[in-house]
Short mmCIF file of the C-alpha atoms (twelve columns), coordinates in Angstrom:
data_MODEL
# 
_entry.id   MODEL 
# 
loop_
_atom_site.group_PDB 
_atom_site.id 
_atom_site.type_symbol 
_atom_site.label_atom_id 
_atom_site.label_alt_id 
_atom_site.label_comp_id 
_atom_site.label_asym_id 
_atom_site.label_seq_id 
_atom_site.Cartn_x 
_atom_site.Cartn_y 
_atom_site.Cartn_z 
_atom_site.pdbx_PDB_model_num 
ATOM 1   C CA . MET A 1   24.736  128.698 136.163 1 
ATOM 2   C CA . SER A 2   26.521  126.573 133.766 1 
ATOM 3   C CA . GLU A 3   30.173  126.057 134.353 1 
ATOM 4   C CA . PRO A 4   32.564  127.693 131.942 1 
ATOM 5   C CA . ILE A 5   33.886  125.488 129.234 1 
ATOM 6   C CA . ARG A 6   37.389  124.400 130.095 1 
ATOM 7   C CA . ASN A 7   40.108  123.250 127.804 1 
ATOM 8   C CA . LYS A 8   41.047  119.791 128.944 1 
ATOM 9   C CA . LYS A 9   44.449  120.095 127.358 1 
ATOM 10  C CA . MET A 10  45.176  123.253 129.306 1 
ATOM 11  C CA . ASP A 11  44.143  121.544 132.540 1 
ATOM 12  C CA . SER A 12  46.553  118.727 131.910 1 
ATOM 13  C CA . ILE A 13  49.479  121.087 131.468 1 
ATOM 14  C CA . SER A 14  51.316  122.031 134.623 1 
ATOM 15  C CA . ALA A 15  54.383  124.121 135.221 1 
ATOM 16  C CA . PRO A 16  57.633  122.162 134.953 1 
ATOM 17  C CA . THR A 17  59.041  121.155 138.301 1 
ATOM 18  C CA . PRO A 18  61.845  118.842 139.345 1 
ATOM 19  C CA . GLN A 19  59.144  116.250 139.992 1 
ATOM 20  C CA . ASN A 20  57.400  116.315 136.608 1 
ATOM 21  C CA . THR A 21  60.351  117.162 134.359 1 
ATOM 22  C CA . PRO A 22  61.837  113.995 132.800 1 
ATOM 23  C CA . ALA A 23  65.508  113.353 133.392 1 
ATOM 24  C CA . ASN A 24  66.093  112.427 129.753 1 
ATOM 25  C CA . ALA A 25  65.147  114.499 126.760 1 
ATOM 26  C CA . ALA A 26  62.250  113.282 124.712 1 
ATOM 27  C CA . PRO A 27  63.309  111.030 121.845 1 
ATOM 28  C CA . ILE A 28  63.364  112.537 118.383 1 
ATOM 29  C CA . SER A 29  60.456  111.383 116.288 1 
ATOM 30  C CA . SER A 30  61.333  108.694 113.784 1 
ATOM 31  C CA . ARG A 31  59.775  110.865 111.096 1 
ATOM 32  C CA . ALA A 32  62.092  113.790 111.831 1 
ATOM 33  C CA . GLN A 33  65.028  114.089 109.457 1 
ATOM 34  C CA . GLN A 34  68.266  115.869 110.162 1 
ATOM 35  C CA . PRO A 35  69.242  118.341 107.468 1 
ATOM 36  C CA . GLY A 36  71.570  116.667 105.020 1 
ATOM 37  C CA . VAL A 37  73.998  118.137 102.548 1 
ATOM 38  C CA . GLY A 38  71.354  117.956 99.873  1 
ATOM 39  C CA . THR A 39  69.006  120.243 101.814 1 
ATOM 40  C CA . ILE A 40  71.478  123.086 102.252 1 
ATOM 41  C CA . LYS A 41  70.972  125.504 99.393  1 
ATOM 42  C CA . GLU A 42  74.301  127.309 99.834  1 
ATOM 43  C CA . GLU A 43  76.298  124.161 99.217  1 
ATOM 44  C CA . GLU A 44  74.138  123.355 96.211  1 
ATOM 45  C CA . LEU A 45  75.011  126.759 94.799  1 
ATOM 46  C CA . GLU A 46  78.713  126.191 95.470  1 
ATOM 47  C CA . ARG A 47  78.637  122.856 93.658  1 
ATOM 48  C CA . ALA A 48  76.785  124.383 90.754  1 
ATOM 49  C CA . ALA A 49  79.295  127.230 90.548  1 
ATOM 50  C CA . ALA A 50  82.227  124.809 90.711  1 
ATOM 51  C CA . GLY A 51  80.729  122.769 87.899  1 
ATOM 52  C CA . LEU A 52  80.165  125.900 85.840  1 
ATOM 53  C CA . PHE A 53  83.763  127.053 86.272  1 
ATOM 54  C CA . ALA A 54  85.133  123.593 85.510  1 
ATOM 55  C CA . ALA A 55  83.161  123.463 82.280  1 
ATOM 56  C CA . ASN A 56  84.175  126.999 81.260  1 
ATOM 57  C CA . PRO A 57  87.916  127.577 81.832  1 
ATOM 58  C CA . ALA A 58  87.770  130.596 79.530  1 
ATOM 59  C CA . LEU A 59  85.268  132.200 81.898  1 
ATOM 60  C CA . VAL A 60  87.607  131.605 84.838  1 
ATOM 61  C CA . SER A 61  90.523  133.202 82.976  1 
ATOM 62  C CA . MET A 62  88.409  136.214 82.074  1 
ATOM 63  C CA . MET A 63  87.302  136.693 85.700  1 
ATOM 64  C CA . GLN A 64  90.873  136.376 86.967  1 
ATOM 65  C CA . ALA A 65  92.030  138.976 84.459  1 
ATOM 66  C CA . LYS A 66  89.277  141.343 85.555  1 
ATOM 67  C CA . LEU A 67  90.086  140.875 89.250  1 
ATOM 68  C CA . SER A 68  93.837  141.285 88.758  1 
ATOM 69  C CA . GLY A 69  93.146  144.522 86.925  1 
ATOM 70  C CA . LEU A 70  91.491  145.895 90.053  1 
ATOM 71  C CA . VAL A 71  94.618  145.462 92.191  1 
ATOM 72  C CA . GLY A 72  96.062  148.839 93.146  1 
ATOM 73  C CA . LYS A 73  93.111  150.795 91.823  1 
ATOM 74  C CA . SER A 74  91.534  153.462 93.955  1 
ATOM 75  C CA . SER A 75  88.321  152.713 95.801  1 
ATOM 76  C CA . GLY A 76  87.070  156.178 94.916  1 
ATOM 77  C CA . TYR A 77  87.340  157.534 98.450  1 
ATOM 78  C CA . VAL A 78  90.169  159.984 97.735  1 
ATOM 79  C CA . GLU A 79  88.428  161.217 94.588  1 
ATOM 80  C CA . SER A 80  85.313  161.957 96.637  1 
ATOM 81  C CA . LEU A 81  87.174  164.325 98.979  1 
ATOM 82  C CA . PRO A 82  86.906  168.100 98.579  1 
ATOM 83  C CA . VAL A 83  89.368  169.739 96.196  1 
ATOM 84  C CA . SER A 84  91.290  171.437 99.005  1 
ATOM 85  C CA . VAL A 85  91.746  168.108 100.845 1 
ATOM 86  C CA . ARG A 86  92.839  166.319 97.669  1 
ATOM 87  C CA . ARG A 87  95.452  169.022 97.138  1 
ATOM 88  C CA . ARG A 88  96.870  168.333 100.606 1 
ATOM 89  C CA . VAL A 89  96.891  164.579 99.907  1 
ATOM 90  C CA . ALA A 90  98.898  165.243 96.738  1 
ATOM 91  C CA . GLY A 91  101.296 167.340 98.795  1 
ATOM 92  C CA . LEU A 92  101.820 164.471 101.240 1 
ATOM 93  C CA . LYS A 93  102.616 162.190 98.306  1 
ATOM 94  C CA . GLY A 94  105.287 164.667 97.265  1 
ATOM 95  C CA . VAL A 95  106.760 164.599 100.779 1 
ATOM 96  C CA . GLN A 96  106.718 160.784 100.706 1 
ATOM 97  C CA . LYS A 97  108.628 160.706 97.417  1 
ATOM 98  C CA . GLU A 98  111.374 162.794 98.991  1 
ATOM 99  C CA . HIS A 99  111.426 160.300 101.870 1 
ATOM 100 C CA . SER A 100 111.741 157.396 99.415  1 
ATOM 101 C CA . LYS A 101 114.731 159.063 97.761  1 
ATOM 102 C CA . LEU A 102 116.463 159.333 101.140 1 
ATOM 103 C CA . GLU A 103 115.654 155.680 101.911 1 
ATOM 104 C CA . ALA A 104 117.240 154.573 98.640  1 
ATOM 105 C CA . GLN A 105 120.270 156.745 99.400  1 
ATOM 106 C CA . PHE A 106 120.475 155.211 102.885 1 
ATOM 107 C CA . GLN A 107 120.463 151.652 101.519 1 
ATOM 108 C CA . GLU A 108 123.140 152.554 98.982  1 
ATOM 109 C CA . GLU A 109 125.369 154.004 101.695 1 
ATOM 110 C CA . VAL A 110 124.789 150.922 103.870 1 
ATOM 111 C CA . LEU A 111 125.943 148.735 100.976 1 
ATOM 112 C CA . GLN A 112 129.039 150.873 100.477 1 
ATOM 113 C CA . LEU A 113 129.758 150.659 104.214 1 
ATOM 114 C CA . GLU A 114 129.446 146.863 104.063 1 
ATOM 115 C CA . LYS A 115 131.907 146.771 101.174 1 
ATOM 116 C CA . LYS A 116 134.303 149.065 103.044 1 
ATOM 117 C CA . TYR A 117 134.441 146.785 106.074 1 
ATOM 118 C CA . PHE A 118 134.436 143.652 103.935 1 
ATOM 119 C CA . ALA A 119 137.741 144.893 102.510 1 
ATOM 120 C CA . LYS A 120 139.033 145.046 106.096 1 
ATOM 121 C CA . PHE A 121 137.672 141.574 106.901 1 
ATOM 122 C CA . THR A 122 139.274 139.966 103.839 1 
ATOM 123 C CA . PRO A 123 142.859 139.776 105.238 1 
ATOM 124 C CA . LEU A 124 141.455 138.071 108.346 1 
ATOM 125 C CA . TYR A 125 139.624 135.514 106.206 1 
ATOM 126 C CA . GLN A 126 142.829 134.887 104.275 1 
ATOM 127 C CA . ALA A 127 144.770 134.347 107.512 1 
ATOM 128 C CA . ARG A 128 142.071 131.931 108.667 1 
ATOM 129 C CA . ALA A 129 142.329 129.921 105.446 1 
ATOM 130 C CA . LYS A 130 146.106 129.607 105.779 1 
ATOM 131 C CA . ILE A 131 145.846 128.312 109.351 1 
ATOM 132 C CA . VAL A 132 143.035 125.886 108.498 1 
ATOM 133 C CA . ASN A 133 144.951 124.439 105.546 1 
ATOM 134 C CA . GLY A 134 148.269 124.222 107.404 1 
ATOM 135 C CA . GLU A 135 150.055 126.810 105.285 1 
ATOM 136 C CA . THR A 136 151.055 128.756 108.391 1 
ATOM 137 C CA . GLU A 137 150.836 128.574 112.166 1 
ATOM 138 C CA . PRO A 138 149.017 131.146 114.316 1 
ATOM 139 C CA . THR A 139 151.171 133.699 116.115 1 
ATOM 140 C CA . GLU A 140 151.663 133.594 119.866 1 
ATOM 141 C CA . GLU A 141 149.602 136.760 120.175 1 
ATOM 142 C CA . GLN A 142 146.690 135.207 118.256 1 
ATOM 143 C CA . VAL A 143 146.809 132.095 120.447 1 
ATOM 144 C CA . THR A 144 146.922 134.158 123.656 1 
ATOM 145 C CA . VAL A 145 143.942 136.275 122.616 1 
ATOM 146 C CA . GLY A 146 142.042 133.188 121.483 1 
ATOM 147 C CA . GLU A 147 142.601 131.424 124.810 1 
ATOM 148 C CA . GLN A 148 141.247 134.334 126.816 1 
ATOM 149 C CA . LYS A 149 137.870 133.491 128.301 1 
ATOM 150 C CA . ASP A 150 134.929 135.621 129.218 1 
ATOM 151 C CA . LYS A 151 134.668 136.765 132.822 1 
ATOM 152 C CA . ASP A 152 131.751 134.429 133.495 1 
ATOM 153 C CA . ASP A 153 133.749 131.457 132.241 1 
ATOM 154 C CA . GLU A 154 136.774 132.513 134.303 1 
ATOM 155 C CA . ASP A 155 134.728 132.587 137.516 1 
ATOM 156 C CA . GLU A 156 133.432 129.070 136.868 1 
ATOM 157 C CA . ASP A 157 136.845 127.636 135.987 1 
ATOM 158 C CA . ASP A 158 138.902 129.281 138.755 1 
ATOM 159 C CA . ASP A 159 138.914 126.126 140.865 1 
ATOM 160 C CA . GLU A 160 139.701 123.804 137.970 1 
ATOM 161 C CA . GLU A 161 143.291 122.855 137.303 1 
ATOM 162 C CA . THR A 162 144.487 123.345 133.745 1 
ATOM 163 C CA . PRO A 163 146.073 120.134 132.470 1 
ATOM 164 C CA . GLU A 164 149.549 120.364 131.003 1 
ATOM 165 C CA . LEU A 165 149.556 120.248 127.211 1 
ATOM 166 C CA . ASN A 166 151.878 118.040 125.234 1 
ATOM 167 C CA . LYS A 167 153.193 120.354 122.530 1 
ATOM 168 C CA . GLU A 168 154.632 117.420 120.596 1 
ATOM 169 C CA . GLU A 169 151.216 115.770 120.212 1 
ATOM 170 C CA . GLY A 170 149.729 115.996 116.712 1 
ATOM 171 C CA . LYS A 171 152.749 117.603 115.097 1 
ATOM 172 C CA . ASP A 172 152.240 115.493 112.003 1 
ATOM 173 C CA . VAL A 173 148.644 116.753 111.581 1 
ATOM 174 C CA . LYS A 174 148.367 119.461 108.946 1 
ATOM 175 C CA . GLY A 175 146.138 122.442 109.727 1 
ATOM 176 C CA . ILE A 176 142.666 121.659 111.089 1 
ATOM 177 C CA . PRO A 177 141.281 118.533 109.392 1 
ATOM 178 C CA . GLU A 178 137.657 118.678 108.188 1 
ATOM 179 C CA . PHE A 179 137.272 122.214 109.522 1 
ATOM 180 C CA . TRP A 180 134.629 123.306 107.019 1 
ATOM 181 C CA . LEU A 181 132.714 120.020 107.056 1 
ATOM 182 C CA . THR A 182 132.453 120.190 110.846 1 
ATOM 183 C CA . ALA A 183 131.318 123.819 110.724 1 
ATOM 184 C CA . LEU A 184 128.699 123.045 108.054 1 
ATOM 185 C CA . LYS A 185 127.303 120.128 110.050 1 
ATOM 186 C CA . THR A 186 127.000 122.338 113.138 1 
ATOM 187 C CA . GLN A 187 124.928 125.011 111.393 1 
ATOM 188 C CA . PRO A 188 121.370 123.566 111.573 1 
ATOM 189 C CA . GLU A 189 119.963 124.875 108.271 1 
ATOM 190 C CA . LEU A 190 123.051 123.838 106.305 1 
ATOM 191 C CA . ALA A 191 123.392 120.505 108.097 1 
ATOM 192 C CA . GLU A 192 119.945 119.474 106.852 1 
ATOM 193 C CA . MET A 193 121.254 119.519 103.275 1 
ATOM 194 C CA . ILE A 194 124.252 117.256 103.925 1 
ATOM 195 C CA . THR A 195 123.868 113.519 103.312 1 
ATOM 196 C CA . ASP A 196 126.241 110.746 104.329 1 
ATOM 197 C CA . ARG A 197 127.459 110.503 100.732 1 
ATOM 198 C CA . ASP A 198 128.189 114.252 100.645 1 
ATOM 199 C CA . GLU A 199 130.569 114.100 103.588 1 
ATOM 200 C CA . ALA A 200 133.235 112.242 101.627 1 
ATOM 201 C CA . ALA A 201 133.354 115.121 99.116  1 
ATOM 202 C CA . LEU A 202 132.971 117.949 101.638 1 
ATOM 203 C CA . LYS A 203 136.039 116.690 103.501 1 
ATOM 204 C CA . HIS A 204 138.017 118.207 100.623 1 
ATOM 205 C CA . LEU A 205 136.532 121.689 101.176 1 
ATOM 206 C CA . VAL A 206 139.416 124.058 101.983 1 
ATOM 207 C CA . ASP A 207 137.707 127.471 102.059 1 
ATOM 208 C CA . VAL A 208 134.338 129.215 101.853 1 
ATOM 209 C CA . ARG A 209 134.353 132.885 100.920 1 
ATOM 210 C CA . MET A 210 132.215 135.548 99.279  1 
ATOM 211 C CA . GLU A 211 132.614 138.639 97.155  1 
ATOM 212 C CA . TYR A 212 130.403 141.552 96.165  1 
ATOM 213 C CA . LEU A 213 129.382 142.160 92.562  1 
ATOM 214 C CA . ASP A 214 129.694 145.391 90.609  1 
ATOM 215 C CA . ARG A 215 125.896 145.431 90.512  1 
ATOM 216 C CA . PRO A 216 123.706 144.726 93.576  1 
ATOM 217 C CA . GLY A 217 124.367 141.128 94.604  1 
ATOM 218 C CA . PHE A 218 127.050 138.779 95.922  1 
ATOM 219 C CA . ARG A 219 128.849 135.549 95.044  1 
ATOM 220 C CA . LEU A 220 129.573 132.573 97.331  1 
ATOM 221 C CA . ILE A 221 132.709 130.573 96.503  1 
ATOM 222 C CA . PHE A 222 133.415 127.050 97.775  1 
ATOM 223 C CA . GLU A 223 137.042 126.091 97.165  1 
ATOM 224 C CA . PHE A 224 138.100 122.424 97.067  1 
ATOM 225 C CA . GLU A 225 141.352 120.526 96.938  1 
ATOM 226 C CA . GLN A 226 141.836 117.840 94.308  1 
ATOM 227 C CA . ASN A 227 139.410 114.987 94.890  1 
ATOM 228 C CA . GLU A 228 137.855 111.906 93.311  1 
ATOM 229 C CA . PHE A 229 134.379 113.412 92.832  1 
ATOM 230 C CA . PHE A 230 134.712 116.422 90.507  1 
ATOM 231 C CA . SER A 231 137.368 118.367 88.651  1 
ATOM 232 C CA . ASN A 232 136.272 121.857 89.786  1 
ATOM 233 C CA . LYS A 233 138.797 123.686 91.931  1 
ATOM 234 C CA . SER A 234 135.972 125.919 93.118  1 
ATOM 235 C CA . ILE A 235 132.180 125.960 92.811  1 
ATOM 236 C CA . SER A 236 130.389 129.293 93.029  1 
ATOM 237 C CA . LYS A 237 126.836 130.526 93.345  1 
ATOM 238 C CA . THR A 238 125.787 134.093 92.563  1 
ATOM 239 C CA . TYR A 239 122.792 135.949 93.995  1 
ATOM 240 C CA . PHE A 240 121.433 138.867 91.972  1 
ATOM 241 C CA . TYR A 241 119.225 141.722 93.163  1 
ATOM 242 C CA . GLN A 242 116.908 143.788 91.010  1 
ATOM 243 C CA . GLU A 243 118.268 147.048 89.649  1 
ATOM 244 C CA . GLU A 244 115.414 149.094 91.109  1 
ATOM 245 C CA . ASN A 245 114.957 149.400 94.851  1 
ATOM 246 C CA . GLY A 246 111.774 148.195 96.461  1 
ATOM 247 C CA . TYR A 247 109.421 149.929 98.857  1 
ATOM 248 C CA . GLY A 248 111.453 151.573 101.615 1 
ATOM 249 C CA . GLY A 249 114.618 151.548 99.511  1 
ATOM 250 C CA . ASP A 250 115.413 147.878 100.195 1 
ATOM 251 C CA . TYR A 251 117.131 145.734 97.597  1 
ATOM 252 C CA . ILE A 252 114.842 143.081 96.120  1 
ATOM 253 C CA . TYR A 253 116.153 139.586 95.422  1 
ATOM 254 C CA . ASP A 254 115.858 138.643 91.758  1 
ATOM 255 C CA . HIS A 255 117.428 135.232 91.099  1 
ATOM 256 C CA . ALA A 256 120.469 133.013 91.690  1 
ATOM 257 C CA . GLU A 257 122.816 131.221 89.307  1 
ATOM 258 C CA . GLY A 258 124.992 128.257 90.240  1 
ATOM 259 C CA . GLU A 259 128.164 127.013 88.606  1 
ATOM 260 C CA . LYS A 260 128.002 123.611 86.943  1 
ATOM 261 C CA . VAL A 261 129.748 120.802 88.809  1 
ATOM 262 C CA . ASP A 262 132.011 118.738 86.536  1 
ATOM 263 C CA . TRP A 263 131.388 115.327 88.056  1 
ATOM 264 C CA . LYS A 264 133.798 112.521 87.352  1 
ATOM 265 C CA . SER A 265 132.408 109.308 85.900  1 
ATOM 266 C CA . GLY A 266 130.116 107.537 88.358  1 
ATOM 267 C CA . LYS A 267 130.722 110.107 91.124  1 
ATOM 268 C CA . ASP A 268 127.700 112.402 90.737  1 
ATOM 269 C CA . LEU A 269 126.287 112.777 94.256  1 
ATOM 270 C CA . THR A 270 123.081 114.462 93.073  1 
ATOM 271 C CA . VAL A 271 121.775 111.270 91.449  1 
ATOM 272 C CA . ARG A 272 121.464 107.614 92.347  1 
ATOM 273 C CA . ILE A 273 121.221 104.481 90.239  1 
ATOM 274 C CA . GLU A 274 118.064 102.384 90.400  1 
ATOM 275 C CA . SER A 275 118.245 98.826  89.081  1 
ATOM 276 C CA . LYS A 276 115.158 97.024  87.827  1 
ATOM 277 C CA . LYS A 277 114.809 93.488  86.461  1 
ATOM 278 C CA . GLN A 278 112.814 92.947  83.279  1 
ATOM 279 C CA . ARG A 279 111.715 89.595  81.821  1 
ATOM 280 C CA . ASN A 280 111.231 88.986  78.102  1 
ATOM 281 C CA . LYS A 281 107.736 87.599  77.465  1 
ATOM 282 C CA . ASN A 282 108.883 85.394  74.592  1 
ATOM 283 C CA . THR A 283 112.345 84.167  75.580  1 
ATOM 284 C CA . LYS A 284 111.746 84.401  79.352  1 
ATOM 285 C CA . GLN A 285 115.228 85.849  79.681  1 
ATOM 286 C CA . THR A 286 115.822 88.561  82.272  1 
ATOM 287 C CA . ARG A 287 117.880 91.703  82.073  1 
ATOM 288 C CA . VAL A 288 118.797 94.440  84.541  1 
ATOM 289 C CA . VAL A 289 117.870 97.976  83.515  1 
ATOM 290 C CA . LYS A 290 119.625 100.804 85.340  1 
ATOM 291 C CA . LYS A 291 118.039 104.229 85.603  1 
ATOM 292 C CA . THR A 292 119.485 107.468 86.973  1 
ATOM 293 C CA . VAL A 293 117.148 109.393 89.293  1 
ATOM 294 C CA . PRO A 294 117.718 112.645 91.228  1 
ATOM 295 C CA . THR A 295 118.439 112.401 94.943  1 
ATOM 296 C CA . ASP A 296 119.027 114.712 97.896  1 
ATOM 297 C CA . SER A 297 122.490 116.230 98.115  1 
ATOM 298 C CA . PHE A 298 124.230 119.324 99.430  1 
ATOM 299 C CA . PHE A 299 125.467 119.953 95.896  1 
ATOM 300 C CA . ASN A 300 121.901 120.603 94.714  1 
ATOM 301 C CA . PHE A 301 122.524 123.993 96.327  1 
ATOM 302 C CA . PHE A 302 124.476 124.924 93.186  1 
ATOM 303 C CA . ASP A 303 121.462 124.182 90.971  1 
ATOM 304 C CA . PRO A 304 118.974 126.757 92.305  1 
ATOM 305 C CA . PRO A 305 115.288 126.803 91.339  1 
ATOM 306 C CA . LYS A 306 114.396 129.008 88.399  1 
ATOM 307 C CA . PRO A 307 111.844 131.782 88.974  1 
ATOM 308 C CA . PRO A 308 108.718 131.455 86.789  1 
ATOM 309 C CA . GLN A 309 108.750 133.523 83.611  1 
ATOM 310 C CA . ASP A 310 104.996 134.090 83.748  1 
ATOM 311 C CA . GLU A 311 102.985 135.005 86.834  1 
ATOM 312 C CA . ASP A 312 100.435 132.357 85.868  1 
ATOM 313 C CA . ASP A 313 103.147 129.688 86.242  1 
ATOM 314 C CA . ALA A 314 103.963 130.736 89.809  1 
ATOM 315 C CA . THR A 315 103.032 128.172 92.459  1 
ATOM 316 C CA . SER A 316 103.386 128.085 96.218  1 
ATOM 317 C CA . ASP A 317 105.969 125.291 95.901  1 
ATOM 318 C CA . ILE A 318 108.319 127.213 93.610  1 
ATOM 319 C CA . GLU A 319 107.889 130.367 95.697  1 
ATOM 320 C CA . GLU A 320 108.839 128.485 98.876  1 
ATOM 321 C CA . ARG A 321 111.880 126.935 97.187  1 
ATOM 322 C CA . LEU A 322 113.046 130.334 95.931  1 
ATOM 323 C CA . GLU A 323 112.621 131.870 99.375  1 
ATOM 324 C CA . LEU A 324 114.473 129.004 101.077 1 
ATOM 325 C CA . ASP A 325 117.307 129.203 98.549  1 
ATOM 326 C CA . TYR A 326 117.725 132.924 99.188  1 
ATOM 327 C CA . GLN A 327 117.646 132.425 102.971 1 
ATOM 328 C CA . LEU A 328 120.413 129.819 102.751 1 
ATOM 329 C CA . GLY A 329 122.554 132.236 100.750 1 
ATOM 330 C CA . GLU A 330 122.030 134.962 103.343 1 
ATOM 331 C CA . ILE A 331 122.904 132.556 106.182 1 
ATOM 332 C CA . ILE A 332 126.200 131.634 104.525 1 
ATOM 333 C CA . LYS A 333 126.998 135.280 103.746 1 
ATOM 334 C CA . GLU A 334 125.965 136.908 107.020 1 
ATOM 335 C CA . LYS A 335 126.498 134.190 109.642 1 
ATOM 336 C CA . PHE A 336 128.519 131.240 108.436 1 
ATOM 337 C CA . ILE A 337 131.507 132.835 106.691 1 
ATOM 338 C CA . PRO A 338 132.132 135.624 109.246 1 
ATOM 339 C CA . HIS A 339 131.901 133.246 112.248 1 
ATOM 340 C CA . ALA A 340 133.171 129.940 110.856 1 
ATOM 341 C CA . ILE A 341 135.340 129.171 113.904 1 
ATOM 342 C CA . ASP A 342 132.328 129.585 116.208 1 
ATOM 343 C CA . TRP A 343 130.372 127.079 114.118 1 
ATOM 344 C CA . PHE A 344 133.348 124.699 114.202 1 
ATOM 345 C CA . THR A 345 133.511 124.818 118.012 1 
ATOM 346 C CA . GLY A 346 129.716 124.975 118.409 1 
ATOM 347 C CA . GLU A 347 129.815 128.255 120.335 1 
ATOM 348 C CA . ALA A 348 127.673 129.942 117.673 1 
ATOM 349 C CA . LEU A 349 124.701 127.818 118.713 1 
ATOM 350 C CA . GLN A 350 124.290 129.692 121.984 1 
ATOM 351 C CA . TYR A 351 124.245 133.026 120.176 1 
ATOM 352 C CA . GLU A 352 121.654 131.759 117.700 1 
ATOM 353 C CA . ASN A 353 119.346 130.592 120.514 1 
ATOM 354 C CA . PHE A 354 119.613 126.964 119.449 1 
ATOM 355 C CA . ASP A 355 119.042 124.703 122.427 1 
ATOM 356 C CA . GLU A 356 121.581 121.985 123.062 1 
ATOM 357 C CA . PHE A 357 120.497 118.938 125.010 1 
ATOM 358 C CA . ASP A 358 122.512 116.032 126.273 1 
ATOM 359 C CA . GLU A 359 121.328 112.546 125.455 1 
ATOM 360 C CA . GLY A 360 121.182 111.873 129.189 1 
ATOM 361 C CA . ASP A 361 118.439 114.475 129.571 1 
ATOM 362 C CA . PHE A 362 116.024 112.244 127.688 1 
ATOM 363 C CA . GLU A 363 114.848 108.689 128.146 1 
ATOM 364 C CA . ASP A 364 112.438 106.570 126.190 1 
ATOM 365 C CA . GLU A 365 108.909 106.450 127.530 1 
ATOM 366 C CA . ASP A 366 108.822 102.681 127.017 1 
ATOM 367 C CA . ASP A 367 111.875 102.280 129.242 1 
ATOM 368 C CA . GLU A 368 110.205 104.398 131.905 1 
ATOM 369 C CA . ASP A 369 107.080 102.252 131.739 1 
ATOM 370 C CA . GLU A 370 109.185 99.109  132.029 1 
ATOM 371 C CA . ASP A 371 110.918 100.553 135.098 1 
ATOM 372 C CA . GLU A 372 107.550 101.286 136.694 1 
ATOM 373 C CA . LEU A 373 106.335 97.767  135.932 1 
ATOM 374 C CA . SER A 374 109.496 96.215  137.357 1 
ATOM 375 C CA . ASP A 375 109.158 98.324  140.519 1 
ATOM 376 C CA . ARG A 376 105.525 97.270  140.817 1 
ATOM 377 C CA . ASP A 377 106.460 93.602  140.392 1 
ATOM 378 C CA . GLU A 378 109.121 93.935  143.076 1 
ATOM 379 C CA . ASP A 379 106.570 95.476  145.443 1 
ATOM 380 C CA . GLU A 380 104.144 92.627  144.795 1 
ATOM 381 C CA . GLU A 381 106.876 90.063  145.375 1 
ATOM 382 C CA . SER A 382 107.830 91.732  148.651 1 
ATOM 383 C CA . ASP A 383 104.165 91.703  149.716 1 
ATOM 384 C CA . ASP A 384 103.975 87.980  148.976 1 
ATOM 385 C CA . GLU A 385 107.095 87.374  151.029 1 
ATOM 386 C CA . ASP A 386 105.606 89.326  153.930 1 
ATOM 387 C CA . ASP A 387 102.443 87.239  153.737 1 
ATOM 388 C CA . ASP A 388 104.496 84.047  153.909 1 
ATOM 389 C CA . THR A 389 106.242 85.182  157.077 1 
ATOM 390 C CA . LYS A 390 102.985 85.996  158.892 1 
ATOM 391 C CA . PRO A 391 101.285 83.152  160.881 1 
ATOM 392 C CA . LYS A 392 98.207  81.798  159.149 1 
ATOM 393 C CA . GLN A 393 94.904  82.092  160.967 1 
ATOM 394 C CA . GLU A 394 92.641  79.063  160.968 1 
ATOM 395 C CA . THR A 395 89.179  79.635  159.641 1 
ATOM 396 C CA . THR A 396 86.345  78.783  162.009 1 
ATOM 397 C CA . GLU A 397 82.840  77.799  161.063 1 
ATOM 398 C CA . CYS A 398 79.926  79.711  162.426 1 
ATOM 399 C CA . LYS A 399 77.827  77.472  164.614 1 
ATOM 400 C CA . GLN A 400 74.229  78.105  165.377 1 
ATOM 401 C CA . SER A 401 73.294  77.732  168.923 1 
# 
């Protein structure tokens, strides 16, 4: 009988084993091409769409208008429910409206409660201002209460001897010098706004206070003594809320307005002078042109960003600036003014969860590397010295017998 026809290729194929499996993957054929950007159809479509939109801005505007018109519209799910279910949904909306009325009433009563206690705080703020500015001295009772320490601090300081105080020391010093500047520089968010040039003007700050408006909002007032920088006795900034409450009855921030600073000649801290030399092409003479450009300053706080009039003009940058400006106002109102003495002493930092580190807790990595290298060099030198003290062994040649 004739032998069955065998496929030679099949005979040559054997199951992969550790012996016949190559360690390296087979090389990719030189004819094979990796898919490039040009071969991906999705990206081609994206580029085509981008080109279409760029060439037709009117089309983009029309699409944006259509999409914005869909915001807040029903998906049709509620309308598809049975009539009896839709009636119950409408009833729940009625219940929710009653809830919203109570939320608005709650926020209004909270505001009135804040104003009630602010009236009680005001005499304390006035007493603080008089002590800071040297108009009066604190009473013995105030000093005694202020010197009382927490129980934890008392336990730690029981063994420490209290040094005797010289009551005559500093009698010529009026009030607490640079109280508000020190407090501002301790508060992290506010300290970021203060430049070295600002400090000379902020040394003349004698009080920071606030007041509520007749409408929803508040005003921050920075009071200064006479100084060489501006003629204002006080500079204020007012934060306004919208008349209508937002979702949940909360007040919604609307905008802020700052008072103009009447800078004296050449003392404007919000600008700097740039000098540039120019040469005349014909006469070859040079002249110095001075230009005023804006610069960072704490006093830019009184020139807040303006909210966009049109939603189309709104950008992420202006939105972030508006939000930051409002947050700074809230920090001054809620944290800085009520607890100014704690910011002056630095005690407020521990309540705000700001970590304080001593300079000694850190060291430069380069210094550490240099220390390691010096230690290593010393070890090598000591090894060399040890080798010198050991007796040297004479080398002997191997002789063949």
